mmCIF file with all atom_site columns, C-alpha atoms in Angstrom:
data_model
loop_
_atom_site.group_PDB
_atom_site.id
_atom_site.type_symbol
_atom_site.label_atom_id
_atom_site.label_alt_id
_atom_site.label_comp_id
_atom_site.label_asym_id
_atom_site.label_entity_id
_atom_site.label_seq_id
_atom_site.pdbx_PDB_ins_code
_atom_site.Cartn_x
_atom_site.Cartn_y
_atom_site.Cartn_z
_atom_site.occupancy
_atom_site.B_iso_or_equiv
_atom_site.pdbx_formal_charge
_atom_site.auth_seq_id
_atom_site.auth_comp_id
_atom_site.auth_asym_id
_atom_site.auth_atom_id
_atom_site.pdbx_PDB_model_num
ATOM 1   C CA . MET A 1 1   ? 58.879 -34.457 32.399 1.00 0.00 ? 1   MET A CA 1
ATOM 2   C CA . ILE A 1 2   ? 60.422 -31.611 30.416 1.00 0.00 ? 2   ILE A CA 1
ATOM 3   C CA . VAL A 1 3   ? 59.857 -28.017 31.554 1.00 0.00 ? 3   VAL A CA 1
ATOM 4   C CA . TRP A 1 4   ? 61.281 -24.679 30.421 1.00 0.00 ? 4   TRP A CA 1
ATOM 5   C CA . ARG A 1 5   ? 62.487 -21.363 31.674 1.00 0.00 ? 5   ARG A CA 1
ATOM 6   C CA . LEU A 1 6   ? 63.903 -18.285 30.025 1.00 0.00 ? 6   LEU A CA 1
ATOM 7   C CA . ALA A 1 7   ? 66.769 -16.848 31.985 1.00 0.00 ? 7   ALA A CA 1
ATOM 8   C CA . ASP A 1 8   ? 69.308 -14.094 31.965 1.00 0.00 ? 8   ASP A CA 1
ATOM 9   C CA . PRO A 1 9   ? 72.474 -15.694 30.523 1.00 0.00 ? 9   PRO A CA 1
ATOM 10  C CA . ARG A 1 10  ? 74.292 -15.073 33.837 1.00 0.00 ? 10  ARG A CA 1
ATOM 11  C CA . TYR A 1 11  ? 71.779 -17.280 35.670 1.00 0.00 ? 11  TYR A CA 1
ATOM 12  C CA . ALA A 1 12  ? 70.858 -19.837 33.012 1.00 0.00 ? 12  ALA A CA 1
ATOM 13  C CA . ARG A 1 13  ? 72.362 -22.763 34.917 1.00 0.00 ? 13  ARG A CA 1
ATOM 14  C CA . ASP A 1 14  ? 71.342 -21.515 38.345 1.00 0.00 ? 14  ASP A CA 1
ATOM 15  C CA . LEU A 1 15  ? 68.524 -23.625 39.777 1.00 0.00 ? 15  LEU A CA 1
ATOM 16  C CA . SER A 1 16  ? 68.871 -22.231 43.308 1.00 0.00 ? 16  SER A CA 1
ATOM 17  C CA . GLY A 1 17  ? 65.718 -20.107 43.273 1.00 0.00 ? 17  GLY A CA 1
ATOM 18  C CA . GLU A 1 18  ? 67.728 -17.194 44.647 1.00 0.00 ? 18  GLU A CA 1
ATOM 19  C CA . GLY A 1 19  ? 65.869 -14.616 42.545 1.00 0.00 ? 19  GLY A CA 1
ATOM 20  C CA . SER A 1 20  ? 62.502 -15.701 43.879 1.00 0.00 ? 20  SER A CA 1
ATOM 21  C CA . ARG A 1 21  ? 63.906 -15.848 47.410 1.00 0.00 ? 21  ARG A CA 1
ATOM 22  C CA . LEU A 1 22  ? 64.967 -12.217 47.120 1.00 0.00 ? 22  LEU A CA 1
ATOM 23  C CA . MET A 1 23  ? 61.985 -10.829 45.210 1.00 0.00 ? 23  MET A CA 1
ATOM 24  C CA . GLY A 1 24  ? 59.147 -13.254 45.776 1.00 0.00 ? 24  GLY A CA 1
ATOM 25  C CA . GLY A 1 25  ? 56.829 -14.326 42.986 1.00 0.00 ? 25  GLY A CA 1
ATOM 26  C CA . ARG A 1 26  ? 53.205 -15.164 42.349 1.00 0.00 ? 26  ARG A CA 1
ATOM 27  C CA . TRP A 1 27  ? 53.383 -18.331 44.483 1.00 0.00 ? 27  TRP A CA 1
ATOM 28  C CA . ASN A 1 28  ? 56.004 -17.355 47.070 1.00 0.00 ? 28  ASN A CA 1
ATOM 29  C CA . SER A 1 29  ? 56.793 -14.440 49.325 1.00 0.00 ? 29  SER A CA 1
ATOM 30  C CA . PRO A 1 30  ? 60.338 -13.086 49.601 1.00 0.00 ? 30  PRO A CA 1
ATOM 31  C CA . GLY A 1 31  ? 62.423 -15.336 51.789 1.00 0.00 ? 31  GLY A CA 1
ATOM 32  C CA . HIS A 1 32  ? 61.291 -18.605 50.195 1.00 0.00 ? 32  HIS A CA 1
ATOM 33  C CA . ALA A 1 33  ? 63.438 -19.957 47.356 1.00 0.00 ? 33  ALA A CA 1
ATOM 34  C CA . VAL A 1 34  ? 61.549 -21.696 44.564 1.00 0.00 ? 34  VAL A CA 1
ATOM 35  C CA . LEU A 1 35  ? 62.178 -22.209 40.878 1.00 0.00 ? 35  LEU A CA 1
ATOM 36  C CA . TYR A 1 36  ? 59.499 -21.168 38.378 1.00 0.00 ? 36  TYR A CA 1
ATOM 37  C CA . VAL A 1 37  ? 59.288 -23.169 35.148 1.00 0.00 ? 37  VAL A CA 1
ATOM 38  C CA . SER A 1 38  ? 56.713 -23.573 32.378 1.00 0.00 ? 38  SER A CA 1
ATOM 39  C CA . SER A 1 39  ? 55.220 -26.553 30.597 1.00 0.00 ? 39  SER A CA 1
ATOM 40  C CA . HIS A 1 40  ? 56.219 -25.166 27.177 1.00 0.00 ? 40  HIS A CA 1
ATOM 41  C CA . LEU A 1 41  ? 58.917 -22.815 25.922 1.00 0.00 ? 41  LEU A CA 1
ATOM 42  C CA . SER A 1 42  ? 56.217 -20.644 24.311 1.00 0.00 ? 42  SER A CA 1
ATOM 43  C CA . LEU A 1 43  ? 54.528 -20.196 27.705 1.00 0.00 ? 43  LEU A CA 1
ATOM 44  C CA . ALA A 1 44  ? 57.893 -19.268 29.228 1.00 0.00 ? 44  ALA A CA 1
ATOM 45  C CA . VAL A 1 45  ? 58.197 -16.559 26.542 1.00 0.00 ? 45  VAL A CA 1
ATOM 46  C CA . LEU A 1 46  ? 54.755 -15.162 27.397 1.00 0.00 ? 46  LEU A CA 1
ATOM 47  C CA . GLU A 1 47  ? 55.500 -15.225 31.121 1.00 0.00 ? 47  GLU A CA 1
ATOM 48  C CA . THR A 1 48  ? 58.815 -13.457 30.537 1.00 0.00 ? 48  THR A CA 1
ATOM 49  C CA . LEU A 1 49  ? 57.181 -10.731 28.447 1.00 0.00 ? 49  LEU A CA 1
ATOM 50  C CA . ALA A 1 50  ? 54.419 -10.231 31.003 1.00 0.00 ? 50  ALA A CA 1
ATOM 51  C CA . HIS A 1 51  ? 56.991 -9.625  33.743 1.00 0.00 ? 51  HIS A CA 1
ATOM 52  C CA . LEU A 1 52  ? 59.472 -7.592  31.686 1.00 0.00 ? 52  LEU A CA 1
ATOM 53  C CA . PRO A 1 53  ? 59.888 -4.073  33.112 1.00 0.00 ? 53  PRO A CA 1
ATOM 54  C CA . ALA A 1 54  ? 58.874 -1.293  30.723 1.00 0.00 ? 54  ALA A CA 1
ATOM 55  C CA . VAL A 1 55  ? 62.417 0.064   30.663 1.00 0.00 ? 55  VAL A CA 1
ATOM 56  C CA . LEU A 1 56  ? 63.614 -3.185  29.020 1.00 0.00 ? 56  LEU A CA 1
ATOM 57  C CA . ARG A 1 57  ? 60.930 -3.361  26.330 1.00 0.00 ? 57  ARG A CA 1
ATOM 58  C CA . ASP A 1 58  ? 62.721 -1.142  23.787 1.00 0.00 ? 58  ASP A CA 1
ATOM 59  C CA . VAL A 1 59  ? 65.845 -3.276  23.675 1.00 0.00 ? 59  VAL A CA 1
ATOM 60  C CA . LEU A 1 60  ? 65.018 -6.807  24.738 1.00 0.00 ? 60  LEU A CA 1
ATOM 61  C CA . PRO A 1 61  ? 67.679 -8.295  26.987 1.00 0.00 ? 61  PRO A CA 1
ATOM 62  C CA . PRO A 1 62  ? 69.401 -11.505 25.906 1.00 0.00 ? 62  PRO A CA 1
ATOM 63  C CA . ARG A 1 63  ? 67.836 -14.687 27.196 1.00 0.00 ? 63  ARG A CA 1
ATOM 64  C CA . VAL A 1 64  ? 68.711 -18.358 27.378 1.00 0.00 ? 64  VAL A CA 1
ATOM 65  C CA . ALA A 1 65  ? 66.110 -21.090 26.858 1.00 0.00 ? 65  ALA A CA 1
ATOM 66  C CA . VAL A 1 66  ? 66.749 -23.650 29.568 1.00 0.00 ? 66  VAL A CA 1
ATOM 67  C CA . GLU A 1 67  ? 65.320 -27.131 29.064 1.00 0.00 ? 67  GLU A CA 1
ATOM 68  C CA . ILE A 1 68  ? 64.964 -28.887 32.410 1.00 0.00 ? 68  ILE A CA 1
ATOM 69  C CA . GLU A 1 69  ? 64.064 -32.457 33.231 1.00 0.00 ? 69  GLU A CA 1
ATOM 70  C CA . LEU A 1 70  ? 61.981 -33.146 36.318 1.00 0.00 ? 70  LEU A CA 1
ATOM 71  C CA . PRO A 1 71  ? 61.979 -36.825 37.332 1.00 0.00 ? 71  PRO A CA 1
ATOM 72  C CA . ASP A 1 72  ? 58.881 -38.588 35.975 1.00 0.00 ? 72  ASP A CA 1
ATOM 73  C CA . ASP A 1 73  ? 58.209 -40.179 39.338 1.00 0.00 ? 73  ASP A CA 1
ATOM 74  C CA . VAL A 1 74  ? 58.382 -36.945 41.349 1.00 0.00 ? 74  VAL A CA 1
ATOM 75  C CA . SER A 1 75  ? 55.255 -36.286 43.391 1.00 0.00 ? 75  SER A CA 1
ATOM 76  C CA . MET A 1 76  ? 53.328 -33.195 42.474 1.00 0.00 ? 76  MET A CA 1
ATOM 77  C CA . ALA A 1 77  ? 50.720 -31.077 44.219 1.00 0.00 ? 77  ALA A CA 1
ATOM 78  C CA . SER A 1 78  ? 48.330 -29.077 42.073 1.00 0.00 ? 78  SER A CA 1
ATOM 79  C CA . VAL A 1 79  ? 46.226 -25.956 42.091 1.00 0.00 ? 79  VAL A CA 1
ATOM 80  C CA . ASP A 1 80  ? 43.623 -26.755 39.457 1.00 0.00 ? 80  ASP A CA 1
ATOM 81  C CA . VAL A 1 81  ? 41.745 -23.468 39.169 1.00 0.00 ? 81  VAL A CA 1
ATOM 82  C CA . LEU A 1 82  ? 42.173 -19.915 40.329 1.00 0.00 ? 82  LEU A CA 1
ATOM 83  C CA . PRO A 1 83  ? 39.406 -17.925 42.019 1.00 0.00 ? 83  PRO A CA 1
ATOM 84  C CA . ARG A 1 84  ? 37.364 -16.466 39.170 1.00 0.00 ? 84  ARG A CA 1
ATOM 85  C CA . LYS A 1 85  ? 36.419 -13.161 40.724 1.00 0.00 ? 85  LYS A CA 1
ATOM 86  C CA . MET A 1 86  ? 39.842 -12.210 42.034 1.00 0.00 ? 86  MET A CA 1
ATOM 87  C CA . SER A 1 87  ? 42.522 -10.158 40.350 1.00 0.00 ? 87  SER A CA 1
ATOM 88  C CA . GLY A 1 88  ? 45.416 -7.885  41.179 1.00 0.00 ? 88  GLY A CA 1
ATOM 89  C CA . GLU A 1 89  ? 46.647 -7.791  44.760 1.00 0.00 ? 89  GLU A CA 1
ATOM 90  C CA . ARG A 1 90  ? 43.819 -10.000 46.049 1.00 0.00 ? 90  ARG A CA 1
ATOM 91  C CA . LEU A 1 91  ? 44.727 -12.765 43.618 1.00 0.00 ? 91  LEU A CA 1
ATOM 92  C CA . LEU A 1 92  ? 48.439 -12.373 44.365 1.00 0.00 ? 92  LEU A CA 1
ATOM 93  C CA . LYS A 1 93  ? 47.735 -12.733 48.086 1.00 0.00 ? 93  LYS A CA 1
ATOM 94  C CA . TRP A 1 94  ? 45.574 -15.824 47.474 1.00 0.00 ? 94  TRP A CA 1
ATOM 95  C CA . CYS A 1 95  ? 48.293 -17.436 45.312 1.00 0.00 ? 95  CYS A CA 1
ATOM 96  C CA . ARG A 1 96  ? 51.064 -16.662 47.776 1.00 0.00 ? 96  ARG A CA 1
ATOM 97  C CA . THR A 1 97  ? 49.015 -18.084 50.634 1.00 0.00 ? 97  THR A CA 1
ATOM 98  C CA . ALA A 1 98  ? 48.430 -21.307 48.652 1.00 0.00 ? 98  ALA A CA 1
ATOM 99  C CA . GLY A 1 99  ? 52.118 -21.484 47.695 1.00 0.00 ? 99  GLY A CA 1
ATOM 100 C CA . GLU A 1 100 ? 53.323 -20.895 51.245 1.00 0.00 ? 100 GLU A CA 1
ATOM 101 C CA . LYS A 1 101 ? 50.945 -23.575 52.528 1.00 0.00 ? 101 LYS A CA 1
ATOM 102 C CA . TRP A 1 102 ? 52.352 -26.028 49.970 1.00 0.00 ? 102 TRP A CA 1
ATOM 103 C CA . LEU A 1 103 ? 55.929 -25.134 50.923 1.00 0.00 ? 103 LEU A CA 1
ATOM 104 C CA . THR A 1 104 ? 55.386 -25.479 54.667 1.00 0.00 ? 104 THR A CA 1
ATOM 105 C CA . GLN A 1 105 ? 53.522 -28.781 54.346 1.00 0.00 ? 105 GLN A CA 1
ATOM 106 C CA . ASP A 1 106 ? 56.487 -30.164 52.382 1.00 0.00 ? 106 ASP A CA 1
ATOM 107 C CA . SER A 1 107 ? 54.102 -32.668 50.791 1.00 0.00 ? 107 SER A CA 1
ATOM 108 C CA . SER A 1 108 ? 55.681 -32.659 47.337 1.00 0.00 ? 108 SER A CA 1
ATOM 109 C CA . PRO A 1 109 ? 58.661 -31.026 45.628 1.00 0.00 ? 109 PRO A CA 1
ATOM 110 C CA . VAL A 1 110 ? 56.600 -29.594 42.740 1.00 0.00 ? 110 VAL A CA 1
ATOM 111 C CA . LEU A 1 111 ? 53.422 -27.517 42.633 1.00 0.00 ? 111 LEU A CA 1
ATOM 112 C CA . ARG A 1 112 ? 51.545 -27.438 39.307 1.00 0.00 ? 112 ARG A CA 1
ATOM 113 C CA . VAL A 1 113 ? 49.661 -24.163 38.844 1.00 0.00 ? 113 VAL A CA 1
ATOM 114 C CA . PRO A 1 114 ? 47.573 -22.684 36.038 1.00 0.00 ? 114 PRO A CA 1
ATOM 115 C CA . SER A 1 115 ? 49.152 -19.841 34.121 1.00 0.00 ? 115 SER A CA 1
ATOM 116 C CA . ILE A 1 116 ? 47.422 -16.513 34.702 1.00 0.00 ? 116 ILE A CA 1
ATOM 117 C CA . LEU A 1 117 ? 48.100 -15.668 31.050 1.00 0.00 ? 117 LEU A CA 1
ATOM 118 C CA . VAL A 1 118 ? 46.909 -18.958 29.562 1.00 0.00 ? 118 VAL A CA 1
ATOM 119 C CA . PRO A 1 119 ? 44.846 -20.762 32.229 1.00 0.00 ? 119 PRO A CA 1
ATOM 120 C CA . GLN A 1 120 ? 44.647 -23.920 30.078 1.00 0.00 ? 120 GLN A CA 1
ATOM 121 C CA . GLU A 1 121 ? 48.439 -24.326 30.406 1.00 0.00 ? 121 GLU A CA 1
ATOM 122 C CA . HIS A 1 122 ? 50.589 -24.840 33.464 1.00 0.00 ? 122 HIS A CA 1
ATOM 123 C CA . ASN A 1 123 ? 53.569 -23.435 35.211 1.00 0.00 ? 123 ASN A CA 1
ATOM 124 C CA . TYR A 1 124 ? 55.412 -25.367 37.881 1.00 0.00 ? 124 TYR A CA 1
ATOM 125 C CA . VAL A 1 125 ? 56.855 -24.143 41.142 1.00 0.00 ? 125 VAL A CA 1
ATOM 126 C CA . VAL A 1 126 ? 59.776 -26.285 42.284 1.00 0.00 ? 126 VAL A CA 1
ATOM 127 C CA . ASN A 1 127 ? 60.805 -26.388 45.925 1.00 0.00 ? 127 ASN A CA 1
ATOM 128 C CA . VAL A 1 128 ? 64.575 -26.114 45.554 1.00 0.00 ? 128 VAL A CA 1
ATOM 129 C CA . THR A 1 129 ? 65.166 -27.467 49.078 1.00 0.00 ? 129 THR A CA 1
ATOM 130 C CA . ALA A 1 130 ? 63.367 -30.750 48.351 1.00 0.00 ? 130 ALA A CA 1
ATOM 131 C CA . ARG A 1 131 ? 65.403 -33.978 48.293 1.00 0.00 ? 131 ARG A CA 1
ATOM 132 C CA . ASP A 1 132 ? 64.308 -34.666 44.709 1.00 0.00 ? 132 ASP A CA 1
ATOM 133 C CA . MET A 1 133 ? 66.019 -31.448 43.579 1.00 0.00 ? 133 MET A CA 1
ATOM 134 C CA . ALA A 1 134 ? 69.234 -33.463 43.297 1.00 0.00 ? 134 ALA A CA 1
ATOM 135 C CA . ARG A 1 135 ? 67.543 -35.390 40.464 1.00 0.00 ? 135 ARG A CA 1
ATOM 136 C CA . VAL A 1 136 ? 66.486 -32.280 38.534 1.00 0.00 ? 136 VAL A CA 1
ATOM 137 C CA . ARG A 1 137 ? 68.819 -31.668 35.636 1.00 0.00 ? 137 ARG A CA 1
ATOM 138 C CA . ILE A 1 138 ? 69.394 -29.169 32.895 1.00 0.00 ? 138 ILE A CA 1
ATOM 139 C CA . LEU A 1 139 ? 69.224 -30.843 29.490 1.00 0.00 ? 139 LEU A CA 1
ATOM 140 C CA . SER A 1 140 ? 70.153 -27.793 27.428 1.00 0.00 ? 140 SER A CA 1
ATOM 141 C CA . ALA A 1 141 ? 70.716 -24.069 27.743 1.00 0.00 ? 141 ALA A CA 1
ATOM 142 C CA . LYS A 1 142 ? 70.743 -22.221 24.420 1.00 0.00 ? 142 LYS A CA 1
ATOM 143 C CA . PRO A 1 143 ? 70.624 -18.539 23.517 1.00 0.00 ? 143 PRO A CA 1
ATOM 144 C CA . PHE A 1 144 ? 67.084 -17.421 22.717 1.00 0.00 ? 144 PHE A CA 1
ATOM 145 C CA . ALA A 1 145 ? 66.035 -14.153 21.091 1.00 0.00 ? 145 ALA A CA 1
ATOM 146 C CA . ILE A 1 146 ? 62.493 -12.951 21.737 1.00 0.00 ? 146 ILE A CA 1
ATOM 147 C CA . ASP A 1 147 ? 61.025 -11.694 18.483 1.00 0.00 ? 147 ASP A CA 1
ATOM 148 C CA . GLY A 1 148 ? 60.527 -7.933  18.812 1.00 0.00 ? 148 GLY A CA 1
ATOM 149 C CA . ARG A 1 149 ? 57.212 -8.140  16.931 1.00 0.00 ? 149 ARG A CA 1
ATOM 150 C CA . LEU A 1 150 ? 55.667 -9.438  20.131 1.00 0.00 ? 150 LEU A CA 1
ATOM 151 C CA . LEU A 1 151 ? 56.078 -5.983  21.639 1.00 0.00 ? 151 LEU A CA 1
ATOM 152 C CA . ARG A 1 152 ? 54.647 -3.902  18.779 1.00 0.00 ? 152 ARG A CA 1
#
């Protein structure tokens, strides 16, 4: 299975999950290293823009489109739907609780989750400490410029 991420050029080939370990993310609290990837490059662009700090919106930072192959036979857990009446901090807490439960159960190396931005599409959370991580490979890493019209 092919998945995508947009990364700072300095970290394009880094699959350690160190950024999420330090900062946390929607599906993990700080202290837990995971790798966030998207089902499509276009979804990775949207996710990047949604998380881009306001100070970086005037001059978009350079990015690298990283094409990653997850083994086809890797087992995958899934969150199929998000709670409909939750948003903000409540939803973040719910997602982190679900993500932490998945990580501690160590039932599968990948968690498929709906995108908050486009619920019909999926992001994937990869447990970077899983045995199958050795089989995850970068297929390409190419410079990618986000079109500034997306911010007008």
